[in-house]
């Protein structure tokens, strides 16, 4: 019985942290991609993260499209999640391993966010080729990955195949991270 409650607690902690981490990762990517600020989906992300990010933006301004305040919060949340989960399962983690795992998990989170944005963009393009706030939003999120590949790989008979190598490359990097 205790094990069930422990597993439920671990699941709840992991899920709540992961939900907010994805929102923070999307904000970081939106800032980097210089996405349309007035898109309704972007507004939701900004409103969910602004109370947390705004105070740190004064200390850590955006540089070359990277919102360092958001990146720092992602690393802090990853470290807190890893600390809580490992403390509840194994005991106190070492500070160096906590920092290392939080940085690698941050990289995995960003790569996974790009992966799902590219995948959803490709699927949405099959069913809904017209522009909508969601398709525009996914296009802007996946643009940092897709644009360089689109310069190299031309469309074949009007079909953009760049999502395929993009997904393969992203998944390869996710697998290679420790």
XYZ file of C-alpha atoms in Angstrom:
178
model
C 0.000 0.000 0.000
C 2.804 2.402 0.872
C 4.524 1.636 -2.416
C 1.370 2.633 -4.324
C 1.213 5.976 -2.524
C 4.919 6.486 -3.133
C 4.510 5.760 -6.853
C 1.484 8.059 -7.036
C 3.452 10.834 -5.358
C 6.406 10.371 -7.691
C 4.066 10.425 -10.691
C 2.333 13.586 -9.488
C 5.601 15.419 -8.778
C 7.079 14.389 -12.115
C 3.953 15.327 -14.078
C 3.504 18.759 -12.486
C 7.158 19.664 -12.930
C 7.220 18.373 -16.517
C 4.119 20.358 -17.490
C 5.608 23.626 -16.316
C 9.018 22.748 -17.735
C 7.471 22.256 -21.185
C 5.764 25.649 -20.895
C 9.097 27.261 -19.960
C 10.882 25.443 -22.806
C 8.289 26.657 -25.294
C 8.759 30.212 -24.023
C 12.524 29.914 -24.478
C 12.106 28.594 -28.019
C 9.492 31.237 -28.886
C 11.878 33.984 -27.789
C 14.752 32.442 -29.738
C 12.614 32.042 -32.867
C 11.251 35.590 -32.484
C 7.729 34.227 -32.728
C 4.655 36.385 -33.167
C 3.998 37.829 -29.721
C 0.336 38.458 -30.536
C -0.485 34.825 -31.353
C -3.067 33.617 -28.784
C -0.999 30.528 -27.962
C 2.103 32.644 -27.389
C 0.076 34.903 -25.108
C -0.949 31.893 -23.000
C 2.692 30.821 -22.623
C 3.800 34.361 -21.737
C 1.035 34.783 -19.144
C 1.854 31.433 -17.525
C 5.558 32.216 -17.213
C 5.768 35.997 -16.854
C 5.405 36.150 -13.031
C 8.377 33.832 -12.675
C 10.580 35.079 -15.523
C 10.071 38.854 -15.270
C 12.051 39.434 -12.041
C 15.035 37.450 -13.341
C 15.016 39.246 -16.708
C 16.330 42.344 -14.968
C 19.384 40.405 -13.803
C 19.809 38.207 -16.877
C 18.718 39.991 -20.065
C 18.068 38.329 -23.390
C 21.188 37.939 -25.518
C 21.094 36.868 -29.177
C 17.552 35.636 -28.796
C 18.294 33.475 -25.758
C 16.220 34.406 -22.716
C 18.709 33.550 -19.998
C 16.152 34.160 -17.250
C 13.925 31.451 -18.705
C 16.879 29.110 -19.219
C 17.952 29.567 -15.598
C 14.415 28.798 -14.403
C 14.343 25.653 -16.522
C 17.598 24.459 -14.961
C 16.330 25.338 -11.458
C 13.062 23.465 -12.016
C 14.911 20.473 -13.463
C 17.228 20.448 -10.436
C 14.276 20.710 -8.032
C 12.444 17.891 -9.817
C 15.511 15.637 -9.800
C 16.207 16.493 -6.151
C 12.657 15.656 -5.061
C 12.393 12.468 -7.100
C 15.809 11.143 -6.127
C 15.345 12.069 -2.462
C 12.044 10.190 -2.361
C 13.455 7.118 -4.101
C 17.198 6.853 -3.400
C 18.151 9.471 -0.852
C 20.021 12.759 -1.091
C 21.746 13.277 -4.459
C 25.239 14.688 -4.811
C 25.355 18.341 -5.828
C 27.568 17.681 -8.870
C 25.329 14.915 -10.175
C 22.269 17.083 -9.531
C 23.758 19.909 -11.591
C 24.922 17.575 -14.364
C 21.571 15.790 -14.614
C 19.623 19.051 -14.575
C 21.687 20.450 -17.463
C 21.421 17.270 -19.548
C 17.698 17.017 -18.791
C 17.320 20.648 -19.894
C 18.988 19.817 -23.211
C 16.771 16.745 -23.606
C 13.701 18.850 -22.826
C 14.586 21.434 -25.468
C 15.380 18.774 -28.077
C 12.149 16.915 -27.275
C 10.159 20.140 -27.549
C 11.664 20.761 -30.981
C 10.996 17.111 -31.910
C 7.292 17.276 -31.067
C 6.908 20.705 -32.669
C 8.361 19.391 -35.944
C 6.247 16.224 -35.734
C 3.018 18.108 -35.014
C 3.823 20.644 -37.724
C 4.281 17.853 -40.271
C 1.076 16.091 -39.244
C -0.913 19.330 -39.178
C 0.315 20.242 -42.659
C -1.297 17.077 -44.051
C -4.719 17.812 -42.576
C -4.872 21.585 -42.313
C -2.720 23.345 -44.901
C -4.403 26.721 -44.268
C -2.940 29.012 -41.684
C -4.332 29.011 -38.178
C -2.851 30.266 -34.912
C -1.778 26.704 -34.059
C -0.085 26.002 -37.393
C 1.622 29.407 -37.382
C 2.783 28.778 -33.831
C 4.196 25.325 -34.619
C 5.903 26.712 -37.707
C 7.586 29.413 -35.632
C 8.663 26.974 -32.914
C 10.139 24.501 -35.390
C 11.719 27.161 -37.632
C 15.169 27.156 -35.935
C 15.489 23.461 -36.818
C 13.661 23.422 -40.142
C 15.077 26.507 -41.910
C 18.686 25.288 -42.156
C 17.496 21.926 -43.467
C 15.120 23.549 -45.963
C 18.078 25.431 -47.447
C 19.879 22.127 -48.025
C 16.994 19.788 -48.925
C 14.666 21.053 -51.669
C 11.002 19.993 -51.817
C 10.321 16.897 -53.916
C 7.346 17.459 -56.232
C 6.114 20.207 -53.926
C 6.361 18.050 -50.795
C 8.617 19.282 -48.011
C 10.509 16.254 -46.695
C 12.713 18.174 -44.252
C 10.700 17.000 -41.206
C 12.042 13.470 -41.761
C 15.762 14.289 -41.413
C 14.926 16.854 -38.709
C 13.162 14.215 -36.622
C 15.977 11.711 -37.177
C 18.658 14.229 -36.168
C 16.734 15.408 -33.101
C 16.060 11.852 -31.933
C 19.712 10.948 -32.479
C 20.830 13.834 -30.245
C 18.266 12.874 -27.593
C 19.587 9.298 -27.595
C 23.235 10.413 -27.446
C 22.720 12.603 -24.380
C 23.551 10.724 -21.160
